[in-house]
Short mmCIF file of C-alpha atoms and ligand atoms in Angstrom, two decimals:
data_model
loop_
_atom_site.label_atom_id
_atom_site.label_comp_id
_atom_site.label_asym_id
_atom_site.label_seq_id
_atom_site.Cartn_x
_atom_site.Cartn_y
_atom_site.Cartn_z
CA UNK G 1 53.95 119.52 24.17
CA UNK G 2 52.06 122.54 22.86
CA UNK G 3 53.60 125.60 24.42
CA UNK G 4 50.45 127.37 25.55
CA UNK G 5 50.87 129.39 28.76
CA UNK G 6 48.73 126.95 30.69
CA UNK G 7 50.62 123.92 29.47
CA UNK G 8 53.99 125.47 30.22
CA UNK G 9 52.96 126.71 33.64
CA UNK G 10 51.33 123.43 34.47
CA UNK G 11 54.48 121.48 33.69
CA UNK G 12 56.49 123.94 35.73
CA UNK G 13 54.15 123.55 38.68
CA UNK G 14 54.13 119.80 38.62
CA UNK G 15 57.90 119.74 38.66
CA UNK G 16 58.26 122.50 41.18
CA UNK G 17 55.92 120.72 43.49
CA UNK G 18 58.28 117.80 43.70
CA UNK G 19 61.29 120.04 44.27
CA UNK G 20 60.27 122.37 47.05
CA UNK G 21 58.62 121.80 50.43
CA UNK G 22 54.86 121.59 50.12
CA UNK G 23 54.32 124.45 52.58
CA UNK G 24 56.42 126.76 50.40
CA UNK G 25 54.63 125.54 47.33
CA UNK G 26 51.24 126.43 48.77
CA UNK G 27 52.43 129.80 50.05
CA UNK G 28 53.93 131.03 46.84
CA UNK G 29 52.15 129.27 44.05
CA UNK G 30 48.62 128.41 45.04
CA UNK G 31 47.30 131.66 43.59
CA UNK G 32 49.69 132.16 40.71
CA UNK G 33 48.27 131.88 37.23
CA UNK G 34 49.74 131.80 33.76
CA UNK G 35 49.01 134.87 31.64
CA UNK G 36 51.14 134.55 28.58
CA UNK G 37 53.85 132.57 26.91
CA UNK G 38 55.49 133.76 23.71
CA UNK G 39 59.02 133.86 22.33
CA UNK G 40 60.62 132.44 25.42
CA UNK G 41 58.87 134.82 27.80
CA UNK G 42 56.58 133.33 30.39
CA UNK G 43 54.30 135.76 32.23
CA UNK G 44 52.47 134.79 35.38
CA UNK G 45 50.15 136.78 37.59
CA UNK G 46 49.99 136.82 41.39
CA UNK G 47 47.66 138.65 43.77
CA UNK G 48 50.17 140.86 45.58
CA UNK G 49 53.68 142.23 45.55
CA UNK G 50 54.72 140.10 48.51
CA UNK G 51 54.21 137.02 46.37
CA UNK G 52 55.81 138.65 43.36
CA UNK G 53 58.94 139.51 45.34
CA UNK G 54 59.10 136.09 46.96
CA UNK G 55 58.75 134.20 43.72
CA UNK G 56 61.29 136.37 41.95
CA UNK G 57 63.85 136.13 44.73
CA UNK G 58 63.53 132.50 45.57
CA UNK G 59 62.30 130.65 42.54
CA UNK G 60 63.11 132.57 39.39
CA UNK G 61 66.07 130.41 38.51
CA UNK G 62 64.34 127.14 39.26
CA UNK G 63 61.25 128.11 37.29
CA UNK G 64 63.23 129.34 34.32
CA UNK G 65 65.26 126.13 34.39
CA UNK G 66 62.21 123.89 34.38
CA UNK G 67 60.45 126.00 31.76
CA UNK G 68 63.55 125.90 29.55
CA UNK G 69 63.57 122.13 29.58
CA UNK G 70 59.83 122.00 28.94
CA UNK G 71 59.93 124.50 26.07
CA UNK G 72 63.31 123.45 24.71
CA UNK G 73 64.58 127.00 24.68
CA UNK G 74 65.73 129.51 27.26
CA UNK G 75 62.76 131.04 29.07
CA UNK G 76 62.58 134.25 31.03
CA UNK G 77 59.98 134.69 33.72
CA UNK G 78 57.97 137.82 34.34
CA UNK G 79 55.78 138.10 37.43
CA UNK G 80 52.93 140.61 37.43
CA UNK G 81 50.73 141.73 40.27
CA UNK G 82 47.11 141.38 39.25
CA UNK G 83 44.79 144.20 40.21
CA UNK G 84 42.03 142.75 42.38
CA UNK G 85 39.35 143.40 39.81
CA UNK G 86 41.39 143.02 36.72
CA UNK G 87 40.13 141.05 33.79
CA UNK G 88 42.96 138.60 34.27
CA UNK G 89 42.10 137.72 37.81
CA UNK G 90 39.71 134.84 37.73
CA UNK G 91 37.89 134.01 40.96
CA UNK G 92 40.09 132.38 43.53
CA UNK G 93 39.64 128.67 43.88
CA UNK G 94 37.68 127.71 46.94
CA UNK G 95 39.44 124.56 47.97
CA UNK G 96 43.07 124.04 48.71
CA UNK G 97 43.37 120.99 46.57
CA UNK G 98 41.81 122.73 43.62
CA UNK G 99 44.08 125.73 44.07
CA UNK G 100 47.14 123.74 43.17
CA UNK G 101 46.64 123.56 39.45
CA UNK G 102 45.01 125.79 36.96
CA UNK G 103 43.23 123.52 34.58
CA UNK G 104 40.48 121.15 35.47
CA UNK G 105 40.75 118.12 33.23
CA UNK G 106 42.08 114.97 34.78
CA UNK G 107 43.83 113.43 31.85
CA UNK G 108 47.00 114.89 30.45
CA UNK G 109 48.17 114.59 26.87
CA UNK G 110 51.26 112.50 26.32
CA UNK G 111 54.41 114.34 25.41
CA UNK G 112 55.38 112.81 22.05
CA UNK G 113 59.08 113.27 22.84
CA UNK G 114 58.91 110.89 25.76
CA UNK G 115 59.60 107.68 23.89
CA UNK G 116 61.61 104.55 24.63
CA UNK G 117 63.92 105.49 21.76
CA UNK G 118 64.80 108.76 23.46
CA UNK G 119 65.35 107.11 26.82
CA UNK G 120 68.99 106.32 27.52
CA UNK G 121 69.58 103.01 29.25
CA UNK G 122 72.12 102.44 31.96
CA UNK G 123 72.73 100.21 34.94
CA UNK G 124 70.65 102.68 36.93
CA UNK G 125 67.40 102.06 35.07
CA UNK G 126 67.78 98.69 33.35
CA UNK G 127 65.00 96.84 35.15
CA UNK G 128 62.58 99.77 34.97
CA UNK G 129 63.07 100.15 31.21
CA UNK G 130 62.84 96.42 30.47
CA UNK G 131 59.68 96.08 32.56
CA UNK G 132 58.15 99.17 30.94
CA UNK G 133 58.82 97.84 27.45
CA UNK G 134 57.45 94.39 28.27
CA UNK G 135 54.37 96.04 29.74
CA UNK G 136 53.81 98.28 26.71
CA UNK G 137 54.18 95.30 24.43
CA UNK G 138 51.71 93.21 26.40
CA UNK G 139 49.11 95.99 26.36
CA UNK G 140 49.57 96.75 22.68
CA UNK G 141 49.26 93.10 21.67
CA UNK G 142 46.67 92.23 24.26
CA UNK G 143 48.87 89.55 25.80
CA UNK G 144 48.93 88.40 29.38
CA UNK G 145 50.37 91.20 31.48
CA UNK G 146 53.77 90.29 32.93
CA UNK G 147 53.45 92.69 35.85
CA UNK G 148 50.29 94.31 37.09
CA UNK G 149 50.67 96.86 38.42
CA UNK G 150 54.08 98.00 37.34
CA UNK G 151 55.34 100.32 40.05
CA UNK G 152 58.26 102.56 39.03
CA UNK G 153 59.99 104.55 41.74
CA UNK G 154 62.98 106.84 42.11
CA UNK G 155 63.80 110.35 43.18
CA UNK G 156 62.96 113.47 41.25
CA UNK G 157 64.30 114.03 37.75
CA UNK G 158 65.36 110.44 37.07
CA UNK G 159 62.91 109.69 34.29
CA UNK G 160 59.74 108.27 35.87
CA UNK G 161 57.39 110.53 33.94
CA UNK G 162 59.37 109.93 30.77
CA UNK G 163 59.06 106.15 31.17
CA UNK G 164 55.36 106.19 32.02
CA UNK G 165 54.63 108.32 29.00
CA UNK G 166 56.87 106.18 26.82
CA UNK G 167 54.68 103.20 27.71
CA UNK G 168 51.62 105.23 26.71
CA UNK G 169 53.21 106.49 23.49
CA UNK G 170 54.38 103.05 22.52
CA UNK G 171 50.95 101.48 23.05
CA UNK G 172 49.20 104.25 21.12
CA UNK G 173 51.67 103.97 18.25
CA UNK G 174 51.23 100.21 18.01
CA UNK G 175 47.46 100.29 18.31
CA UNK G 176 45.67 103.65 18.24
CA UNK G 177 42.41 102.01 19.30
CA UNK G 178 43.75 101.17 22.75
CA UNK G 179 42.46 103.52 25.38
CA UNK G 180 45.36 105.02 27.30
CA UNK G 181 44.96 107.42 30.18
CA UNK G 182 47.89 109.27 31.70
CA UNK G 183 47.36 111.42 34.76
CA UNK G 184 49.03 112.40 38.00
CA UNK G 185 47.63 111.51 41.37
CA UNK G 186 46.95 115.19 41.96
CA UNK G 187 44.99 115.63 38.78
CA UNK G 188 43.09 112.49 39.48
CA UNK G 189 42.17 114.05 42.83
CA UNK G 190 41.21 117.38 41.32
CA UNK G 191 39.10 115.75 38.66
CA UNK G 192 37.35 113.71 41.31
CA UNK G 193 36.58 116.82 43.38
CA UNK G 194 35.07 118.49 40.35
CA UNK G 195 33.09 115.39 39.52
CA UNK G 196 31.71 115.25 43.05
CA UNK G 197 30.74 118.92 42.90
CA UNK G 198 28.99 118.53 39.63
CA UNK G 199 27.41 115.22 40.55
CA UNK G 200 29.36 113.55 37.83
CA UNK G 201 31.02 110.73 39.71
CA UNK G 202 29.32 108.14 37.55
CA UNK G 203 30.92 109.58 34.41
CA UNK G 204 34.23 109.83 36.25
CA UNK G 205 34.11 106.16 37.20
CA UNK G 206 33.01 105.11 33.77
CA UNK G 207 35.92 106.93 32.21
CA UNK G 208 38.59 105.42 34.43
CA UNK G 209 37.21 101.95 34.53
CA UNK G 210 37.11 101.55 30.79
CA UNK G 211 40.72 102.15 29.97
CA UNK G 212 43.17 99.54 28.68
CA UNK G 213 46.14 101.26 30.25
CA UNK G 214 46.03 103.57 33.24
CA UNK G 215 49.23 105.48 33.99
CA UNK G 216 49.24 107.37 37.29
CA UNK G 217 52.26 109.49 38.02
CA UNK G 218 53.52 110.54 41.47
CA UNK G 219 51.22 108.54 43.71
CA UNK G 220 53.10 109.83 46.78
CA UNK G 221 50.82 112.88 46.57
CA UNK G 222 47.80 110.74 47.41
CA UNK G 223 48.87 111.15 51.01
CA UNK G 224 46.05 112.60 53.09
CA UNK G 225 43.55 112.51 50.22
CA UNK G 226 41.17 109.92 51.58
CA UNK G 227 38.37 110.23 49.04
CA UNK G 228 40.83 109.97 46.18
CA UNK G 229 42.47 106.90 47.68
CA UNK G 230 39.09 105.32 48.09
CA UNK G 231 38.22 106.01 44.46
CA UNK G 232 41.55 104.80 43.19
CA UNK G 233 41.19 101.62 45.22
CA UNK G 234 37.96 100.78 43.43
CA UNK G 235 39.31 101.80 40.04
CA UNK G 236 42.34 99.62 40.67
CA UNK G 237 40.24 96.61 41.58
CA UNK G 238 38.01 97.06 38.60
CA UNK G 239 40.87 97.37 36.12
CA UNK G 240 42.97 94.65 37.64
CA UNK G 241 39.99 92.33 37.74
CA UNK G 242 39.38 92.82 34.05
CA UNK G 243 43.08 92.34 33.28
CA UNK G 244 43.70 95.94 32.29
CA UNK G 245 47.15 97.35 32.89
CA UNK G 246 47.99 99.80 35.65
CA UNK G 247 51.33 101.58 35.89
CA UNK G 248 52.20 103.78 38.84
CA UNK G 249 55.13 105.96 39.75
CA UNK G 250 56.31 107.36 43.03
CA UNK G 251 59.36 108.93 44.59
CA UNK G 252 59.66 105.98 46.97
CA UNK G 253 58.79 102.27 47.13
CA UNK G 254 55.24 101.30 48.16
CA UNK G 255 56.22 100.25 51.67
CA UNK G 256 57.53 103.75 52.38
CA UNK G 257 54.32 105.48 51.31
CA UNK G 258 53.25 106.66 54.74
CA UNK G 259 49.76 108.16 54.85
CA UNK G 260 48.32 105.82 52.25
CA UNK G 261 45.73 103.20 53.10
CA UNK G 262 47.29 99.78 53.68
CA UNK G 263 44.96 98.08 51.27
CA UNK G 264 46.05 100.43 48.50
CA UNK G 265 49.74 100.00 49.31
CA UNK G 266 49.37 96.23 49.36
CA UNK G 267 47.85 96.32 45.88
CA UNK G 268 50.68 98.50 44.65
CA UNK G 269 52.93 95.58 45.58
CA UNK G 270 51.02 92.94 43.64
CA UNK G 271 53.10 93.31 40.50
CA UNK G 272 56.68 94.46 40.02
CA UNK G 273 58.50 97.25 41.82
CA UNK G 274 61.25 98.67 39.64
CA UNK G 275 63.55 101.40 40.89
CA UNK G 276 65.50 104.03 39.01
CA UNK G 277 68.78 105.11 40.55
CA UNK G 278 70.86 108.19 39.71
CA UNK G 279 72.84 107.56 36.50
CA UNK G 280 76.58 106.84 36.61
CA UNK G 281 79.04 109.04 34.73
CA UNK G 282 78.92 107.03 31.48
CA UNK G 283 75.14 107.13 31.43
CA UNK G 284 75.14 110.86 32.16
CA UNK G 285 77.42 111.38 29.16
CA UNK G 286 75.15 109.27 26.98
CA UNK G 287 72.11 111.26 28.14
CA UNK G 288 73.81 114.59 27.42
CA UNK G 289 74.79 113.38 23.95
CA UNK G 290 71.23 112.28 23.28
CA UNK G 291 69.83 115.61 24.46
CA UNK G 292 72.33 117.57 22.36
CA UNK G 293 71.53 115.50 19.29
CA UNK G 294 67.75 115.85 19.66
CA UNK G 295 68.22 119.59 19.89
CA UNK G 296 70.35 119.51 16.77
CA UNK G 297 73.36 120.82 18.66
CA UNK G 298 76.96 119.95 18.17
CA UNK G 299 78.56 120.25 21.59
CA UNK G 300 82.18 119.39 22.36
CA UNK G 301 82.99 116.28 24.32
CA UNK G 302 84.90 118.39 26.90
CA UNK G 303 81.87 120.53 27.56
CA UNK G 304 79.57 117.54 28.02
CA UNK G 305 82.16 115.93 30.28
CA UNK G 306 82.37 118.97 32.51
CA UNK G 307 78.59 119.10 32.87
CA UNK G 308 78.37 115.35 33.52
CA UNK G 309 81.02 115.65 36.21
CA UNK G 310 79.39 118.52 38.00
CA UNK G 311 75.79 117.32 37.98
CA UNK G 312 75.15 113.80 39.09
CA UNK G 313 71.89 113.16 40.80
CA UNK G 314 69.15 114.54 38.57
CA UNK G 315 68.72 114.15 34.82
CA UNK G 316 66.42 117.14 34.61
CA UNK G 317 69.18 119.28 36.16
CA UNK G 318 71.69 117.77 33.74
CA UNK G 319 69.53 118.76 30.81
CA UNK G 320 68.86 122.18 32.36
CA UNK G 321 72.61 122.81 32.73
CA UNK G 322 73.19 121.97 29.09
CA UNK G 323 70.49 124.38 27.96
CA UNK G 324 71.76 127.06 30.29
CA UNK G 325 75.35 126.59 29.16
CA UNK G 326 74.38 126.95 25.53
CA UNK G 327 72.26 130.04 26.17
CA UNK G 328 75.00 131.56 28.30
CA UNK G 329 77.69 131.08 25.70
CA UNK G 330 75.41 132.60 23.07
CA UNK G 331 74.61 135.62 25.22
CA UNK G 332 78.27 136.24 25.93
CA UNK G 333 79.04 135.84 22.26
CA UNK G 334 81.66 133.23 23.16
CA UNK G 335 82.24 129.73 21.86
CA UNK G 336 80.93 127.01 24.13
CA UNK G 337 83.98 125.69 25.96
CA UNK G 338 84.57 124.24 29.42
CA UNK G 339 86.19 127.53 30.42
CA UNK G 340 83.36 129.73 29.24
CA UNK G 341 80.70 127.84 31.21
CA UNK G 342 82.73 126.80 34.24
CA UNK G 343 81.33 129.67 36.30
CA UNK G 344 77.67 128.84 35.84
CA UNK G 345 77.91 125.20 36.90
CA UNK G 346 77.68 124.08 40.51
CA UNK G 347 81.01 123.76 42.29
CA UNK G 348 82.66 120.41 42.59
CA UNK G 349 83.18 118.53 45.79
CA UNK G 350 80.80 116.84 48.09
CA UNK G 351 78.81 118.89 50.46
CA UNK G 352 78.96 117.72 54.05
CA UNK G 353 75.99 115.81 55.37
CA UNK G 354 73.52 117.99 57.26
CA UNK G 355 73.48 117.54 61.03
CA UNK G 356 71.41 119.05 63.84
CA UNK G 357 74.40 121.25 64.79
CA UNK G 358 74.33 122.83 61.33
CA UNK G 359 70.63 123.51 61.73
CA UNK G 360 71.14 125.09 65.14
CA UNK G 361 73.94 127.34 63.89
CA UNK G 362 71.84 128.54 60.99
CA UNK G 363 68.77 129.17 63.14
CA UNK G 364 70.76 131.00 65.84
CA UNK G 365 72.32 133.20 63.19
CA UNK G 366 69.02 133.85 61.47
CA UNK G 367 67.23 134.90 64.66
CA UNK G 368 70.31 136.57 66.15
CA UNK G 369 70.30 134.62 69.38
CA UNK G 370 73.19 132.93 71.20
CA UNK G 371 73.57 129.31 70.13
CA UNK G 372 73.43 127.74 73.64
CA UNK G 373 69.97 129.23 74.15
CA UNK G 374 68.60 126.63 71.75
CA UNK G 375 69.51 123.87 74.20
CA UNK G 376 68.70 125.97 77.25
CA UNK G 377 65.52 126.42 79.23
CA UNK G 378 64.60 130.00 78.39
CA UNK G 379 60.93 130.54 77.67
CA UNK G 380 61.38 134.02 76.25
CA UNK G 381 59.20 134.24 73.19
CA UNK G 382 61.90 134.82 70.54
CA UNK G 383 64.07 132.08 71.95
CA UNK G 384 61.29 129.56 72.37
CA UNK G 385 60.14 130.12 68.83
CA UNK G 386 63.63 129.87 67.37
CA UNK G 387 64.08 126.61 69.26
CA UNK G 388 60.83 125.27 67.89
CA UNK G 389 61.84 126.24 64.38
CA UNK G 390 65.15 124.42 64.81
CA UNK G 391 63.32 121.35 66.07
CA UNK G 392 60.92 121.52 63.16
CA UNK G 393 63.79 121.72 60.69
CA UNK G 394 65.62 118.88 62.40
CA UNK G 395 62.60 116.69 61.94
CA UNK G 396 61.96 117.77 58.35
CA UNK G 397 65.52 117.71 57.09
CA UNK G 398 67.11 114.79 58.91
CA UNK G 399 65.98 111.26 59.50
CA UNK G 400 66.22 111.50 63.28
CA UNK G 401 63.37 110.28 65.47
CA UNK G 402 61.68 112.57 68.00
CA UNK G 403 63.60 111.02 70.94
CA UNK G 404 66.96 111.49 69.15
CA UNK G 405 66.09 115.09 68.36
CA UNK G 406 65.22 115.54 72.04
CA UNK G 407 68.73 114.43 72.99
CA UNK G 408 70.18 117.01 70.61
CA UNK G 409 68.19 119.83 72.22
CA UNK G 410 69.38 119.78 75.82
CA UNK G 411 67.97 116.30 76.55
CA UNK G 412 64.36 117.27 76.11
CA UNK G 413 61.62 114.69 76.32
CA UNK G 414 60.30 113.41 72.99
CA UNK G 415 56.78 114.65 73.77
CA UNK G 416 58.15 118.19 74.07
CA UNK G 417 59.82 117.75 70.70
CA UNK G 418 56.66 116.43 69.10
CA UNK G 419 54.71 119.32 70.52
CA UNK G 420 57.19 121.87 69.14
CA UNK G 421 57.13 120.22 65.76
CA UNK G 422 53.34 120.15 65.49
CA UNK G 423 53.07 123.69 66.71
CA UNK G 424 55.31 125.03 63.96
CA UNK G 425 53.66 122.87 61.37
CA UNK G 426 50.28 124.27 62.36
CA UNK G 427 51.50 127.87 62.44
CA UNK G 428 53.06 127.52 59.02
CA UNK G 429 49.69 127.12 57.39
CA UNK G 430 48.64 130.69 58.07
CA UNK G 431 51.75 132.64 59.01
CA UNK G 432 53.43 133.79 55.81
CA UNK G 433 56.33 135.40 57.65
CA UNK G 434 57.21 132.27 59.55
CA UNK G 435 56.82 130.38 56.34
CA UNK G 436 59.24 132.69 54.59
CA UNK G 437 61.72 132.34 57.49
CA UNK G 438 61.61 128.60 57.26
CA UNK G 439 61.94 128.58 53.51
CA UNK G 440 65.00 130.82 53.76
CA UNK G 441 66.56 128.64 56.42
CA UNK G 442 65.83 125.50 54.50
CA UNK G 443 67.25 126.86 51.29
CA UNK G 444 70.38 128.13 53.01
CA UNK G 445 70.91 124.69 54.56
CA UNK G 446 70.17 122.78 51.39
CA UNK G 447 72.61 124.86 49.39
CA UNK G 448 75.48 124.03 51.72
CA UNK G 449 74.79 120.57 53.03
CA UNK G 450 73.56 117.34 51.58
CA UNK G 451 70.31 116.01 52.89
CA UNK G 452 69.26 112.44 53.28
CA UNK G 453 65.50 112.29 53.07
P1 LIG D 501 60.79 112.27 37.09
O1 LIG D 501 59.39 112.07 36.60
O2 LIG D 501 61.41 111.02 37.61
O3 LIG D 501 60.95 113.41 38.05
P2 LIG D 501 61.26 113.00 34.35
O4 LIG D 501 60.72 111.80 33.65
O5 LIG D 501 60.43 114.22 34.34
O6 LIG D 501 61.69 112.64 35.83
O7 LIG D 501 62.68 113.29 33.73
C1 LIG D 501 63.27 114.56 33.81
C2 LIG D 501 63.94 114.88 32.49
O8 LIG D 501 65.06 114.04 32.32
C3 LIG D 501 63.04 114.64 31.30
O9 LIG D 501 63.28 115.66 30.36
C4 LIG D 501 63.50 113.31 30.75
O10 LIG D 501 63.33 113.22 29.35
C5 LIG D 501 64.96 113.29 31.11
N1 LIG D 501 65.47 111.95 31.39
C6 LIG D 501 65.49 111.29 32.57
N2 LIG D 501 66.08 110.10 32.45
C7 LIG D 501 66.47 109.99 31.16
C8 LIG D 501 67.14 108.98 30.40
N3 LIG D 501 67.56 107.84 30.97
N4 LIG D 501 67.36 109.23 29.10
C9 LIG D 501 66.96 110.37 28.52
N5 LIG D 501 66.33 111.37 29.18
C10 LIG D 501 66.08 111.19 30.48
MG1 LIG D 502 57.67 113.10 37.12
#
């Protein structure tokens, strides 16, 4: 991928969006813009120092980690506050959806490094890889499509984007005349909004309905975007009807895509659903070896083993840890050994599963109120709000239903719980302080407990 500031920042955003709660994403990043990228230094601009401080405190490490894996070298982040009338500050986007990304185009270039050859196979991804290869082959040779659509799903950092792009790269390599379009559901939405504004929906439709292979990444973000779902539904029908290939990815299987129209979900299930699971230890080692080799690095087996042991559920994080370990050893002027990098890797041992009691303890501590008050009947403002925040977090971070959460909060009725939840959700949209509180709480909880979502 060309390392222009926009490209780097865009990749960072699309990853970040899948890693942090959407409310936090909107709060901190909707107005951030890339200013510069050179020699491993990424500079972004934000409108005020509140945002600058927040991004630096909360997200610096995550952003630098993602950027390092995108740019294949350590990246340092600099956040600048843009003067309101500065040259750099372009007009603020008018619509929320448009505010999410910086560039307008709907189609993204394929990353040439995302190939089948560079994708390590394991028990965790066997079906997804085999189906992707068969699909690429069928498109390239214009054969009958074995699965249409192919629906690849799995949690973040397990290789969905890599596989989708590998299909695209493989088709283009075999037959450059095939028209391949790769996009994300969000970009598809943004492009549609622009097309509607500029009265260009005809051109938009034309473009999408003429492709041989349509790859749409992260369709879970279609949730709540009715016009986009409508458009995709028609595009899908058109392509499927003319035997063109559609490949979709999502962080969950079609049946769990709440907030999507049934008719769209049912079409997503017409072909094959292939999942990707977290890689086992052997596969993690193989991936680390592959990543070291492609970077031209000779890293000791012991070092790779330590990293593979400590990081298990996300290949992106695995890769990030390798890059970080190498950079760290270089900075310290030490050889890269298990001992020298031990301190920068996450600690071993399973984190306990998050429960409502953990949430209550954290919230009580955060707001400095006695724990039993959260179950009690007090309507004092601070206490009522803390209780609502705890309820909100219980709903967001655990799989409990409203009635079960009610039982955990002094046997409250489920309607009371639903009310509290919606109230906080609504407030979050325009209360940055509450938003920051909740982000802090959530991050504190996520760092100590494991979440099932
Ligand atoms: P997702 O889209 O599922 O969040 P990505 O496709 O962005 O995940 O993968 C994250 C990173 O991990 C990418 O750099 C990708 O190349 C790498 N990766 C994931 N799985 C594998 C694999 N099996 N072999 C090699 N690299 C992998
Ligand atoms: Mg992805």
